[in-house]
Structure formats: structure tokens, C-alpha cells
Amino acid sequence: MLNSIKIILVGTSHPGNIGGAARAMKNMGLSELCLVAPRAQFPHPEATFRSSGATDLLDQITIYPTLEEAISDCTLIAGTSARSRHIPWPLIDPRGLAAQAAQELQQPEHKLGLVFGREDRGLSNEELHLCHLHVHIPCNPDFSSLNLAAAVQVLSYELRQAALAQQAATPEPAEAPAFGTEWDAPFASGEDLERFFTHLETTLIDIDFHDPNHPRQLMSRLRRLYLRARPDTHEINMLRGILSLTQKAAHSRTEKP
Amino acid sequence: MLNSIKIILVGTSHPGNIGGAARAMKNMGLSELCLVAPRAQFPHPEATFRSSGATDLLDQITIYPTLEEAISDCTLIAGTSARSRHIPWPLIDPRGLAAQAAQELQQPEHKLGLVFGREDRGLSNEELHLCHLHVHIPCNPDFSSLNLAAAVQVLSYELRQAALAQQAATPEPAEAPAFGTEWDAPFASGEDLERFFTHLETTLIDIDFHDPNHPRQLMSRLRRLYLRARPDTHEINMLRGILSLTQKAAHSRTEKP
């Protein structure tokens, strides 16, 4: 389970936090760390120092220009969020996420992408809308901003506890949405989903439902709806087939004044 | 419960770790921090910096010359320990300790002292033998030394989770995505959903995606997808708006042979 988890740090400012995150991960048996558009210089001696020997993780870091690219191989994408957002999104706590991951990651083709935002302002709404779930670490409402490496520590700790519990022979009853284990098609990847959303938006423009100049949160609401359902690859193909025929109808209609 | 817990750092070397511990504690609603024979200079600007605003905790720190004095007002004393010791001691994990603390600290005269050792060599055997319990954070056996502030973070997190669970008179199952409780629109009724599915099927016939004579399980698969998402009334209205404009495009297209 633990080697099917990718920790993704978006826009990190302090190289020490990259090192601290690597140390926290390695302590808990996680190994895949990547960065999206870091604001910190990397590699950096402070990152190496704070990693306290987890340099193997630092050496293998991949840097991506966008979050879309970082999550393209993930089947479950969870973004950490301190605040409650404008549009409510499926929200889970670290223990709940760990339980769900333990169940889903039993299948080798599944992969969890766990996304952490900037030190000063977290993830943008656009970034959060790329995620199936938002994870909130319950904390003191009057002092709620965790250090980045500390947040990675808490989530990594919960994931390890869930992995250990799973190893301990007795399989847990399936609390989490049960479409993880026995499904008839693999979940769509982040890349499949983004292609679908792009296709959906184009189609909605074609049929005059969507005006990108007056978006009215439309795409955010549609993302939230479809991401909640966790579409599989078969379903994405079906939805895209519907979109293609919708576009065909739109393009061949008689224009009227 | 949380204000009956005292965090005790023994022989700390790095002032930054004192600040990091204070931040981690305040994030989780703990407030009482004390030091035993610190090797670091304190107060220190690095401690203030890493506390990230938890300066109220730093200002109230008591410094003791010995651990005996620091724990003199505690009724339950737990020492963190990375290694298994010469003489086996009652050993507990962070979740177990939090559960025990939640139970014992219901009585106002009880107080938990949670003791963390030196960065480089932990607590001495003599110090560990002052404790009722040894707490071990389960971690990667090949890379088991947590950063001091990270260890304080994990324990404080577990204590807060136990406190929250105790507060919640009827404990919620935290497993499932919580999009039932605080949502911005009521869930669609069965009736709304059936109207939507009928509208969807008609539309798919209009755009030639669906042939009711050769259904290919299409509607079953679409039902499964949308029902999994538990659409709310707002979302159903949005989807039906899309279907209406799709039908309009289909009906006004130029028929070609």
C-alpha cells in the first residue's frame, strides 16, 4: 500500500520544508515525493539538512510544472485544505482517508496522489477542484495553520497505521465506498478525467449552455459532481461518446437568427 | 482534557525544535510546554521563528533542572521511546495512549505528563523508568528517528482526535466522505432522479447515442454512475439544463442523408 502513494507538494517556498517532508515520509515508509512549480530553490542544502538522511527520497524527486501533470497517473486524488470552501466538496479526515486508501490500494493499478499546498495560502480553488476528496486535519480553529512538514507527518503517520492494521491478518470490514475492490473497470486516471472535463466544457460551449466569459461556477460544480462518482475508464469512454454525438448535433444544426 | 496535558522536552539541543513543538501543540489545542535541562539556549530567536506565532506557549514555558521535578504534578507519565529497552516496560502506541488519556483525564485532578527525549539519544533508562508507560510511534524500522517537533505533532494530533471523539456525544463514522452533513443544496429525491433519467434517455435517443432496441446496458451504467455521486437538486437542475440544450441542438440540426 505505502509504495502506491505519491506525495505532491505544490508551490513550496522553503527548502527546509521539502527536506522535512522527505524525512517524515521516510519515517513512515513512504518513498515517492514530487514537487509542482516549487518557489524554493531545489536541490538546496537546507532541504538536505532537514531530511536528516532521507536523501534517497530527495534524489528521486520529480518536478512538474503543473498539478495536472503530477496527478496524471493517480486514480485517487486528495488535496489538503484548511478552510471550508465556497463550493462544499467531499471532505474526509486523515483517518478516513487512510482507511479508504488501505482498501483501494490493495489493487496494484491504483495510486493515491496526496496534494499539499503552499505554506502561506494552501491550494487554489482550481487545484482543489482537481481532487476527488479534500482532507482536513482537525485542529485548533484559532491556530489552524500546520507547518507543511508537520502536515505531511500527520497524513503519513495515518497512512502507515492503516497499512499496519491491514497487514495484521484480520481484514477490516469495508467502511469506505465499496466500489474500490470489486469493480468491472479500472478507475479513470487524472489524465483521463482532465481530458473528459475539457471535452465537456467545449461541448457545453457548443450547445450554448456555457459562456466562458460568465462561468457562474459551472465547471466547478460539474467537476465536483463527476469526481464524487469516481468514474471508471469505461464510464469516461461512454460519457465522451455522448459528448461527441452532442457536438455533432450542435455543429450540424440549422442556424436560426 | 487537552488542558490537563503537559508536554515535557528533556535535554533539547535545537531551539528550532522547541518552537516547532510549541506550534504543533497549539495547532492541536495543547498549551502547557516545559523544558528539562535544555542544552539549547532559550529563549532564542529560532524558537520564536519556528513557533510561527505560538509565542504565548513559549512565554509560559517553565524550565526544570530535573525530570522528577517536571513530572511532580502529573498522575500519568508517558515517555516516548524509539528503541525497545533492556527491561520490557508497558508499551503503548499513540492511539492507545490517547484513548487512555481521554478516559483518565475526565477527572479534573488527573494530569498527563508526556515526555520527549534528546534529539540524538532520546531518554535515558533512568528517565524512562520514571514513566508509567512507554509510547512508541510505529515507524519504518530502517529509518526510525522522527524529528522532535514531528513526534510532538503526532502525539498531539492523536490526543486531539481522542478529545474530539469524546466531545462528540454521538460519534460520527468518520470513514465515508461527509457530503451528507454540510452541503449547499438538498439531495435530489427519488422522483427528481427518475425524471432526470427519463430526460437523459430521451436525449440520448435524440442524438443517436442510444437505441432502445439495442440498449447494451447503457442506462444501467449511467444510473450507476450518477447514483454513486448522490446528486443534489441544484446539480440535477444543471444536468437537465444541459439535456434541454442538447435536445434543442439535435432537433434543429440539418438532416443529411
Short mmCIF file of C-alpha atoms in Angstrom, two decimals:
data_model
loop_
_atom_site.label_atom_id
_atom_site.label_comp_id
_atom_site.label_asym_id
_atom_site.label_seq_id
_atom_site.Cartn_x
_atom_site.Cartn_y
_atom_site.Cartn_z
CA MET A 1 0.00 0.00 0.00
CA LEU A 2 2.64 2.55 1.05
CA ASN A 3 4.50 2.32 -2.26
CA SER A 4 1.32 3.24 -4.16
CA ILE A 5 1.22 6.69 -2.60
CA LYS A 6 2.66 9.83 -4.12
CA ILE A 7 3.13 12.94 -2.01
CA ILE A 8 2.80 16.11 -4.08
CA LEU A 9 3.97 19.49 -2.74
CA VAL A 10 2.62 22.46 -4.69
CA GLY A 11 4.47 25.77 -4.79
CA THR A 12 6.61 25.14 -1.72
CA SER A 13 8.59 28.22 -0.59
CA HIS A 14 11.02 26.86 1.99
CA PRO A 15 13.57 24.22 1.01
CA GLY A 16 13.68 23.10 4.66
CA ASN A 17 10.06 22.00 4.37
CA ILE A 18 10.89 19.79 1.38
CA GLY A 19 13.57 18.10 3.49
CA GLY A 20 11.26 17.86 6.50
CA ALA A 21 8.54 16.31 4.36
CA ALA A 22 11.02 13.73 2.97
CA ARG A 23 12.11 12.81 6.49
CA ALA A 24 8.53 12.48 7.71
CA MET A 25 7.67 10.30 4.72
CA LYS A 26 10.65 8.00 5.10
CA ASN A 27 9.96 7.62 8.82
CA MET A 28 6.56 6.29 7.86
CA GLY A 29 7.75 4.13 4.97
CA LEU A 30 6.59 6.33 2.09
CA SER A 31 9.00 6.98 -0.75
CA GLU A 32 7.56 8.90 -3.70
CA LEU A 33 7.80 12.68 -3.37
CA CYS A 34 7.27 15.19 -6.14
CA LEU A 35 7.13 18.96 -6.45
CA VAL A 36 4.88 21.15 -8.55
CA ALA A 37 6.32 24.54 -9.55
CA PRO A 38 8.34 24.97 -6.35
CA ARG A 39 9.05 28.55 -5.32
CA ALA A 40 12.00 27.29 -3.26
CA GLN A 41 15.32 26.55 -4.87
CA PHE A 42 15.78 22.80 -5.16
CA PRO A 43 18.11 20.97 -4.64
CA HIS A 44 19.19 23.08 -1.66
CA PRO A 45 21.50 22.39 1.34
CA GLU A 46 18.70 23.24 3.79
CA ALA A 47 16.49 20.54 2.23
CA THR A 48 19.30 18.02 2.56
CA PHE A 49 19.93 19.05 6.17
CA ARG A 50 16.30 18.85 7.26
CA SER A 51 15.84 15.48 5.51
CA SER A 52 18.23 14.10 8.12
CA GLY A 53 19.39 11.28 5.89
CA ALA A 54 16.31 10.78 3.70
CA THR A 55 18.41 11.92 0.76
CA ASP A 56 17.36 8.91 -1.34
CA LEU A 57 13.86 10.43 -1.47
CA LEU A 58 15.23 13.85 -2.37
CA ASP A 59 17.38 12.36 -5.15
CA GLN A 60 14.34 10.76 -6.76
CA ILE A 61 12.09 13.83 -6.68
CA THR A 62 10.30 14.67 -9.92
CA ILE A 63 9.44 18.32 -10.55
CA TYR A 64 6.32 19.08 -12.59
CA PRO A 65 5.25 22.43 -13.99
CA THR A 66 1.56 21.82 -13.21
CA LEU A 67 -0.53 19.80 -10.79
CA GLU A 68 -2.40 18.24 -13.71
CA GLU A 69 0.80 16.56 -14.84
CA ALA A 70 1.72 15.43 -11.34
CA ILE A 71 -1.60 13.64 -10.80
CA SER A 72 -1.92 12.17 -14.28
CA ASP A 73 -1.10 8.64 -13.07
CA CYS A 74 -3.20 8.79 -9.88
CA THR A 75 -6.59 7.09 -9.50
CA LEU A 76 -7.49 8.75 -6.19
CA ILE A 77 -6.54 12.36 -5.65
CA ALA A 78 -6.86 14.02 -2.26
CA GLY A 79 -6.00 17.65 -1.54
CA THR A 80 -5.31 19.02 1.91
CA SER A 81 -7.45 22.01 2.77
CA ALA A 82 -7.52 24.12 5.91
CA ARG A 83 -10.53 26.21 5.07
CA SER A 84 -14.04 25.37 4.14
CA ARG A 85 -14.51 26.43 0.57
CA HIS A 86 -17.08 28.31 -1.40
CA ILE A 87 -18.46 25.17 -3.00
CA PRO A 88 -18.51 22.35 -0.46
CA TRP A 89 -16.55 19.30 -1.63
CA PRO A 90 -16.44 15.76 -0.26
CA LEU A 91 -14.44 16.19 2.94
CA ILE A 92 -12.63 13.49 4.85
CA ASP A 93 -10.31 13.42 7.84
CA PRO A 94 -6.84 11.82 7.77
CA ARG A 95 -8.03 8.59 9.38
CA GLY A 96 -10.90 8.27 6.95
CA LEU A 97 -8.60 8.84 4.01
CA ALA A 98 -6.15 6.24 5.31
CA ALA A 99 -8.96 3.70 5.64
CA GLN A 100 -10.15 4.38 2.11
CA ALA A 101 -6.60 4.22 0.73
CA ALA A 102 -5.92 0.93 2.53
CA GLN A 103 -8.90 -0.56 0.80
CA GLU A 104 -8.38 0.82 -2.69
CA LEU A 105 -4.62 0.38 -2.87
CA GLN A 106 -4.94 -3.37 -2.45
CA GLN A 107 -5.25 -3.38 -6.20
CA PRO A 108 -1.90 -2.81 -7.87
CA GLU A 109 -3.19 -0.46 -10.56
CA HIS A 110 -4.46 2.05 -8.02
CA LYS A 111 -2.45 5.02 -6.89
CA LEU A 112 -3.14 7.75 -4.34
CA GLY A 113 -1.94 11.30 -5.02
CA LEU A 114 -1.89 13.35 -1.82
CA VAL A 115 -1.55 17.05 -2.53
CA PHE A 116 -0.22 19.72 -0.12
CA GLY A 117 -0.43 23.43 -0.89
CA ARG A 118 1.73 26.47 -0.36
CA GLU A 119 2.92 27.43 3.13
CA ASP A 120 1.19 30.81 3.00
CA ARG A 121 -2.03 30.13 1.12
CA GLY A 122 -2.55 26.43 0.53
CA LEU A 123 -4.05 25.16 -2.71
CA SER A 124 -6.02 27.36 -5.09
CA ASN A 125 -9.63 26.57 -5.79
CA GLU A 126 -8.65 25.38 -9.27
CA GLU A 127 -6.14 22.97 -7.74
CA LEU A 128 -8.64 21.74 -5.16
CA HIS A 129 -11.12 21.12 -7.95
CA LEU A 130 -8.74 18.59 -9.47
CA CYS A 131 -9.21 16.40 -6.38
CA HIS A 132 -11.76 13.71 -5.60
CA LEU A 133 -11.60 14.48 -1.90
CA HIS A 134 -10.47 17.23 0.39
CA VAL A 135 -8.63 16.19 3.54
CA HIS A 136 -8.86 18.35 6.61
CA ILE A 137 -6.63 17.76 9.63
CA PRO A 138 -8.83 18.60 12.61
CA CYS A 139 -7.03 21.30 14.57
CA ASN A 140 -7.41 24.30 16.84
CA PRO A 141 -9.70 26.70 14.94
CA ASP A 142 -7.85 29.67 16.47
CA PHE A 143 -4.45 28.47 15.27
CA SER A 144 -5.04 26.19 12.38
CA SER A 145 -2.06 26.54 10.09
CA LEU A 146 0.16 23.49 10.42
CA ASN A 147 3.74 23.54 9.30
CA LEU A 148 3.93 21.83 5.89
CA ALA A 149 6.28 19.05 7.03
CA ALA A 150 4.08 18.53 10.12
CA ALA A 151 1.01 18.09 7.91
CA VAL A 152 2.91 15.56 5.79
CA GLN A 153 3.91 13.85 9.05
CA VAL A 154 0.33 13.51 10.28
CA LEU A 155 -1.01 12.15 6.99
CA SER A 156 1.95 9.79 6.51
CA TYR A 157 1.51 8.55 10.06
CA GLU A 158 -2.18 7.77 9.49
CA LEU A 159 -1.41 6.01 6.22
CA ARG A 160 1.23 3.85 7.92
CA GLN A 161 -1.14 2.98 10.77
CA ALA A 162 -3.75 1.88 8.23
CA ALA A 163 -1.15 -0.19 6.38
CA LEU A 164 -0.06 -1.87 9.61
CA ALA A 165 -3.65 -2.56 10.60
CA GLN A 166 -4.22 -4.16 7.22
CA GLN A 167 -1.14 -6.34 7.49
CA ALA A 168 -2.37 -7.59 10.84
CA ALA A 169 -4.17 -10.56 9.31
CA THR A 170 -7.86 -9.78 10.02
CA PRO A 171 -9.22 -7.89 7.06
CA GLU A 172 -11.26 -4.85 8.10
CA PRO A 173 -14.91 -4.60 7.09
CA ALA A 174 -15.33 -2.25 4.18
CA GLU A 175 -16.50 1.09 5.58
CA ALA A 176 -15.40 3.23 2.68
CA PRO A 177 -17.37 3.47 -0.58
CA ALA A 178 -17.29 -0.13 -1.71
CA PHE A 179 -16.54 0.48 -5.35
CA GLY A 180 -12.84 0.05 -4.69
CA THR A 181 -12.35 -3.66 -4.50
CA GLU A 182 -14.56 -5.46 -6.98
CA TRP A 183 -15.20 -3.25 -9.91
CA ASP A 184 -15.52 -4.14 -13.55
CA ALA A 185 -13.21 -1.50 -15.00
CA PRO A 186 -10.21 0.41 -13.69
CA PHE A 187 -10.76 3.91 -12.33
CA ALA A 188 -10.05 6.74 -14.71
CA SER A 189 -6.68 8.40 -14.16
CA GLY A 190 -6.20 12.11 -13.51
CA GLU A 191 -5.24 12.50 -17.16
CA ASP A 192 -8.41 10.75 -18.42
CA LEU A 193 -10.50 12.95 -16.18
CA GLU A 194 -8.91 16.18 -17.34
CA ARG A 195 -9.47 15.19 -20.97
CA PHE A 196 -13.10 14.48 -20.17
CA PHE A 197 -13.58 17.83 -18.42
CA THR A 198 -12.01 19.69 -21.32
CA HIS A 199 -14.30 17.84 -23.74
CA LEU A 200 -17.29 18.55 -21.51
CA GLU A 201 -16.56 22.27 -21.37
CA THR A 202 -16.11 22.51 -25.15
CA THR A 203 -19.39 20.71 -25.67
CA LEU A 204 -21.27 22.96 -23.27
CA ILE A 205 -19.99 25.96 -25.20
CA ASP A 206 -21.09 24.33 -28.47
CA ILE A 207 -24.66 23.91 -27.24
CA ASP A 208 -24.69 27.44 -25.74
CA PHE A 209 -25.08 26.22 -22.18
CA HIS A 210 -21.78 27.59 -21.04
CA ASP A 211 -20.33 31.03 -21.65
CA PRO A 212 -16.68 31.06 -20.51
CA ASN A 213 -16.99 34.82 -20.01
CA HIS A 214 -19.76 34.26 -17.45
CA PRO A 215 -18.79 30.92 -15.97
CA ARG A 216 -21.10 31.00 -12.90
CA GLN A 217 -19.01 28.30 -11.20
CA LEU A 218 -20.44 25.89 -13.74
CA MET A 219 -17.33 23.82 -14.37
CA SER A 220 -16.50 23.69 -10.66
CA ARG A 221 -19.93 22.30 -9.91
CA LEU A 222 -19.71 19.74 -12.70
CA ARG A 223 -16.24 18.69 -11.56
CA ARG A 224 -17.49 18.21 -8.06
CA LEU A 225 -20.36 16.06 -9.28
CA TYR A 226 -18.35 13.79 -11.56
CA LEU A 227 -15.34 13.50 -9.25
CA ARG A 228 -17.67 12.38 -6.48
CA ALA A 229 -18.77 9.47 -8.61
CA ARG A 230 -15.15 8.35 -9.26
CA PRO A 231 -15.81 7.40 -12.89
CA ASP A 232 -14.08 4.31 -14.26
CA THR A 233 -12.44 4.20 -17.70
CA HIS A 234 -15.47 2.53 -19.27
CA GLU A 235 -17.76 5.25 -17.96
CA ILE A 236 -15.46 8.01 -19.14
CA ASN A 237 -15.50 6.48 -22.64
CA MET A 238 -19.28 6.33 -22.51
CA LEU A 239 -19.58 9.96 -21.38
CA ARG A 240 -17.15 11.08 -24.06
CA GLY A 241 -19.15 9.19 -26.67
CA ILE A 242 -22.22 11.15 -25.56
CA LEU A 243 -20.29 14.41 -25.78
CA SER A 244 -19.05 13.63 -29.30
CA LEU A 245 -22.56 12.97 -30.57
CA THR A 246 -23.82 16.10 -28.80
CA GLN A 247 -21.16 18.13 -30.58
CA LYS A 248 -22.06 16.52 -33.87
CA ALA A 249 -25.68 17.57 -33.39
CA ALA A 250 -24.64 21.09 -32.41
CA HIS A 251 -22.35 21.52 -35.39
CA SER A 252 -24.86 20.31 -37.94
CA ARG A 253 -27.83 22.28 -36.73
CA THR A 254 -29.57 24.88 -38.84
CA GLU A 255 -28.56 28.24 -37.52
CA LYS A 256 -31.54 30.44 -36.88
CA PRO A 257 -31.41 34.15 -36.14
CA MET B 1 -8.92 17.00 28.51
CA LEU B 2 -6.38 18.94 26.41
CA ASN B 3 -5.61 21.43 29.19
CA SER B 4 -4.69 18.58 31.52
CA ILE B 5 -1.71 17.61 29.39
CA LYS B 6 1.84 18.79 29.89
CA ILE B 7 4.45 18.31 27.19
CA ILE B 8 7.95 17.88 28.63
CA LEU B 9 11.05 18.18 26.45
CA VAL B 10 14.20 16.75 28.04
CA GLY B 11 17.67 17.99 27.10
CA THR B 12 16.63 19.57 23.80
CA SER B 13 19.59 20.74 21.65
CA HIS B 14 17.98 22.80 18.91
CA PRO B 15 15.95 25.90 19.78
CA GLY B 16 14.07 25.48 16.48
CA ASN B 17 12.62 22.22 17.80
CA ILE B 18 11.26 23.98 20.88
CA GLY B 19 9.47 26.44 18.60
CA GLY B 20 8.28 23.65 16.30
CA ALA B 21 6.92 21.71 19.27
CA ALA B 22 5.06 24.79 20.52
CA ARG B 23 3.50 25.32 17.10
CA ALA B 24 2.47 21.66 16.82
CA MET B 25 0.91 21.77 20.30
CA LYS B 26 -1.03 24.96 19.70
CA ASN B 27 -2.31 23.62 16.38
CA MET B 28 -3.82 20.74 18.32
CA GLY B 29 -5.11 22.83 21.24
CA LEU B 30 -2.45 21.93 23.81
CA SER B 31 -0.91 24.73 25.84
CA GLU B 32 1.46 23.60 28.59
CA LEU B 33 5.07 23.12 27.50
CA CYS B 34 8.08 22.74 29.76
CA LEU B 35 11.77 22.05 29.38
CA VAL B 36 14.09 19.91 31.47
CA ALA B 37 17.78 20.93 31.44
CA PRO B 38 17.72 22.20 27.85
CA ARG B 39 21.04 22.09 26.01
CA ALA B 40 19.70 24.75 23.63
CA GLN B 41 19.76 28.39 24.56
CA PHE B 42 16.24 29.51 25.45
CA PRO B 43 14.63 31.97 24.77
CA HIS B 44 16.10 32.06 21.27
CA PRO B 45 15.05 33.81 18.03
CA GLU B 46 14.99 30.48 16.15
CA ALA B 47 12.48 29.10 18.66
CA THR B 48 10.30 32.18 18.20
CA PHE B 49 10.56 31.91 14.40
CA ARG B 50 9.67 28.22 14.22
CA SER B 51 6.77 28.68 16.66
CA SER B 52 5.09 30.70 13.90
CA GLY B 53 3.01 32.71 16.33
CA ALA B 54 2.67 30.26 19.21
CA THR B 55 4.68 32.69 21.30
CA ASP B 56 2.14 32.58 24.12
CA LEU B 57 3.20 28.97 24.76
CA LEU B 58 6.88 29.93 24.65
CA ASP B 59 6.31 32.80 27.09
CA GLN B 60 4.76 30.43 29.63
CA ILE B 61 7.44 27.75 29.47
CA THR B 62 8.78 26.54 32.82
CA ILE B 63 12.34 25.22 32.88
CA TYR B 64 13.16 22.47 35.40
CA PRO B 65 16.58 21.14 36.30
CA THR B 66 15.36 17.52 36.51
CA LEU B 67 12.60 15.35 35.07
CA GLU B 68 11.48 14.39 38.59
CA GLU B 69 10.52 18.00 39.25
CA ALA B 70 8.80 18.41 35.89
CA ILE B 71 6.51 15.43 36.43
CA SER B 72 5.78 16.08 40.10
CA ASP B 73 2.19 17.22 39.41
CA CYS B 74 1.38 14.50 36.86
CA THR B 75 -0.78 11.48 37.60
CA LEU B 76 0.02 9.62 34.38
CA ILE B 77 3.50 9.82 32.92
CA ALA B 78 4.33 8.54 29.47
CA GLY B 79 7.79 8.63 27.91
CA THR B 80 8.41 8.39 24.19
CA SER B 81 10.85 5.71 23.23
CA ALA B 82 12.20 4.70 19.84
CA ARG B 83 14.03 1.60 20.94
CA SER B 84 12.92 -1.47 22.77
CA ARG B 85 14.65 -1.34 26.11
CA HIS B 86 16.61 -3.72 28.21
CA ILE B 87 13.81 -4.21 30.69
CA PRO B 88 10.46 -4.51 28.93
CA TRP B 89 8.05 -1.80 30.05
CA PRO B 90 4.36 -1.34 29.43
CA LEU B 91 4.39 -0.20 25.83
CA ILE B 92 1.56 1.64 24.11
CA ASP B 93 1.09 3.29 20.75
CA PRO B 94 -0.03 6.92 20.33
CA ARG B 95 -3.66 5.97 19.71
CA GLY B 96 -3.72 3.73 22.74
CA LEU B 97 -2.25 6.46 24.91
CA ALA B 98 -4.78 8.99 23.63
CA ALA B 99 -7.64 6.63 24.45
CA GLN B 100 -6.31 6.06 27.94
CA ALA B 101 -5.75 9.77 28.50
CA ALA B 102 -9.27 10.59 27.29
CA GLN B 103 -10.62 8.24 29.91
CA GLU B 104 -8.43 9.25 32.85
CA LEU B 105 -8.43 12.99 32.26
CA GLN B 106 -12.19 13.19 32.67
CA GLN B 107 -11.38 13.60 36.34
CA PRO B 108 -10.12 17.11 37.00
CA GLU B 109 -7.36 16.09 39.39
CA HIS B 110 -5.65 13.96 36.76
CA LYS B 111 -2.81 15.20 34.61
CA LEU B 112 -0.81 13.57 31.83
CA GLY B 113 2.91 14.29 31.51
CA LEU B 114 4.19 13.35 28.09
CA VAL B 115 7.97 13.20 27.97
CA PHE B 116 10.18 13.56 24.86
CA GLY B 117 13.92 12.86 24.90
CA ARG B 118 17.01 14.34 23.34
CA GLU B 119 17.32 14.66 19.55
CA ASP B 120 20.39 12.43 19.46
CA ARG B 121 19.79 9.79 22.11
CA GLY B 122 16.28 10.02 23.49
CA LEU B 123 15.55 9.43 27.16
CA SER B 124 17.95 7.62 29.46
CA ASN B 125 16.89 4.39 31.09
CA GLU B 126 16.60 6.22 34.42
CA GLU B 127 14.28 8.77 32.84
CA LEU B 128 12.20 6.09 31.13
CA HIS B 129 11.85 4.34 34.46
CA LEU B 130 10.09 7.41 35.86
CA CYS B 131 7.25 6.75 33.43
CA HIS B 132 4.14 4.61 33.80
CA LEU B 133 4.13 3.85 30.13
CA HIS B 134 6.41 3.97 27.15
CA VAL B 135 4.93 5.31 23.95
CA HIS B 136 6.29 4.11 20.66
CA ILE B 137 5.31 5.75 17.39
CA PRO B 138 5.20 2.91 14.85
CA CYS B 139 7.58 3.81 12.07
CA ASN B 140 9.92 2.49 9.41
CA PRO B 141 12.39 0.25 11.27
CA ASP B 142 15.13 1.25 8.83
CA PHE B 143 14.64 4.97 9.43
CA SER B 144 13.04 5.34 12.78
CA SER B 145 14.25 8.63 14.22
CA LEU B 146 11.49 11.20 14.00
CA ASN B 147 12.23 14.88 14.24
CA LEU B 148 11.37 16.02 17.77
CA ALA B 149 8.70 18.52 16.69
CA ALA B 150 7.25 15.87 14.34
CA ALA B 151 6.94 13.42 17.24
CA VAL B 152 5.20 16.10 19.32
CA GLN B 153 2.92 16.70 16.31
CA VAL B 154 1.89 13.05 16.02
CA LEU B 155 1.15 12.64 19.73
CA SER B 156 -0.66 15.98 19.99
CA TYR B 157 -2.72 15.05 16.93
CA GLU B 158 -3.79 11.73 18.47
CA LEU B 159 -4.67 13.44 21.76
CA ARG B 160 -6.81 15.99 19.93
CA GLN B 161 -8.59 13.30 17.94
CA ALA B 162 -9.41 11.46 21.17
CA ALA B 163 -10.67 14.69 22.75
CA LEU B 164 -12.88 15.41 19.73
CA ALA B 165 -14.23 11.86 19.72
CA GLN B 166 -15.12 12.24 23.37
CA GLN B 167 -16.88 15.58 22.82
CA ALA B 168 -18.98 14.18 20.01
CA ALA B 169 -21.81 12.73 22.09
CA THR B 170 -22.90 10.53 19.20
CA PRO B 171 -19.66 9.71 17.43
CA GLU B 172 -19.99 10.08 13.68
CA PRO B 173 -18.49 7.41 11.48
CA ALA B 174 -15.57 9.35 10.06
CA GLU B 175 -14.99 6.91 7.21
CA ALA B 176 -17.37 7.99 4.49
CA PRO B 177 -16.97 11.28 2.64
CA ALA B 178 -19.02 13.71 4.68
CA PHE B 179 -21.03 15.25 1.90
CA GLY B 180 -24.23 14.43 3.71
CA THR B 181 -23.89 16.82 6.58
CA GLU B 182 -22.92 20.28 5.38
CA TRP B 183 -23.99 20.62 1.82
CA ASP B 184 -25.26 23.63 -0.05
CA ALA B 185 -28.38 22.04 -1.56
CA PRO B 186 -30.68 19.20 -0.54
CA PHE B 187 -30.15 15.81 -2.15
CA ALA B 188 -32.35 15.10 -5.11
CA SER B 189 -35.39 12.97 -4.32
CA GLY B 190 -36.08 9.65 -5.98
CA GLU B 191 -38.67 11.43 -8.07
CA ASP B 192 -36.22 14.10 -9.24
CA LEU B 193 -33.76 11.38 -10.14
CA GLU B 194 -36.27 9.36 -12.15
CA ARG B 195 -37.31 12.47 -14.10
CA PHE B 196 -33.65 13.13 -14.82
CA PHE B 197 -33.01 9.58 -16.03
CA THR B 198 -36.06 9.68 -18.30
CA HIS B 199 -34.89 13.01 -19.71
CA LEU B 200 -31.37 11.59 -20.13
CA GLU B 201 -32.63 8.55 -22.02
CA THR B 202 -34.80 10.64 -24.37
CA THR B 203 -31.88 12.93 -25.09
CA LEU B 204 -29.53 10.05 -25.84
CA ILE B 205 -32.07 8.75 -28.35
CA ASP B 206 -32.30 12.22 -29.91
CA ILE B 207 -28.56 12.41 -30.50
CA ASP B 208 -28.46 8.79 -31.78
CA PHE B 209 -26.29 7.54 -28.96
CA HIS B 210 -28.89 5.21 -27.59
CA ASP B 211 -31.06 2.73 -29.43
CA PRO B 212 -33.71 1.35 -27.05
CA ASN B 213 -33.86 -1.77 -29.21
CA HIS B 214 -30.18 -2.45 -28.53
CA PRO B 215 -29.73 -0.99 -25.08
CA ARG B 216 -26.28 -2.53 -24.26
CA GLN B 217 -26.85 -1.92 -20.51
CA LEU B 218 -26.37 1.76 -21.27
CA MET B 219 -28.97 3.17 -18.91
CA SER B 220 -27.93 0.82 -16.13
CA ARG B 221 -24.37 2.02 -16.38
CA LEU B 222 -25.39 5.67 -16.42
CA ARG B 223 -27.65 5.14 -13.43
CA ARG B 224 -24.88 3.51 -11.51
CA LEU B 225 -22.57 6.42 -12.30
CA TYR B 226 -24.96 9.22 -11.36
CA LEU B 227 -26.41 7.49 -8.32
CA ARG B 228 -22.93 6.96 -6.94
CA ALA B 229 -22.47 10.74 -6.94
CA ARG B 230 -25.70 11.34 -4.93
CA PRO B 231 -26.66 14.44 -6.97
CA ASP B 232 -28.29 17.34 -5.15
CA THR B 233 -31.28 19.27 -6.51
CA HIS B 234 -29.10 22.08 -7.83
CA GLU B 235 -26.97 19.60 -9.76
CA ILE B 236 -29.99 17.82 -11.20
CA ASN B 237 -31.32 21.16 -12.46
CA MET B 238 -27.96 21.89 -14.04
CA LEU B 239 -27.82 18.49 -15.75
CA ARG B 240 -31.37 18.86 -17.02
CA GLY B 241 -30.49 22.30 -18.40
CA ILE B 242 -27.67 20.66 -20.35
CA LEU B 243 -30.03 17.96 -21.64
CA SER B 244 -32.57 20.54 -22.80
CA LEU B 245 -29.99 22.45 -24.84
CA THR B 246 -28.63 19.18 -26.22
CA GLN B 247 -32.13 18.29 -27.41
CA LYS B 248 -32.57 21.74 -28.90
CA ALA B 249 -29.36 21.27 -30.91
CA ALA B 250 -30.45 17.80 -32.02
CA HIS B 251 -33.88 18.93 -33.12
CA SER B 252 -32.66 21.88 -35.13
CA ARG B 253 -29.88 20.17 -36.99
CA THR B 254 -29.83 19.85 -40.74
CA GLU B 255 -30.75 16.31 -41.62
CA LYS B 256 -28.36 14.80 -44.08
CA PRO B 257 -28.91 11.62 -46.00
#
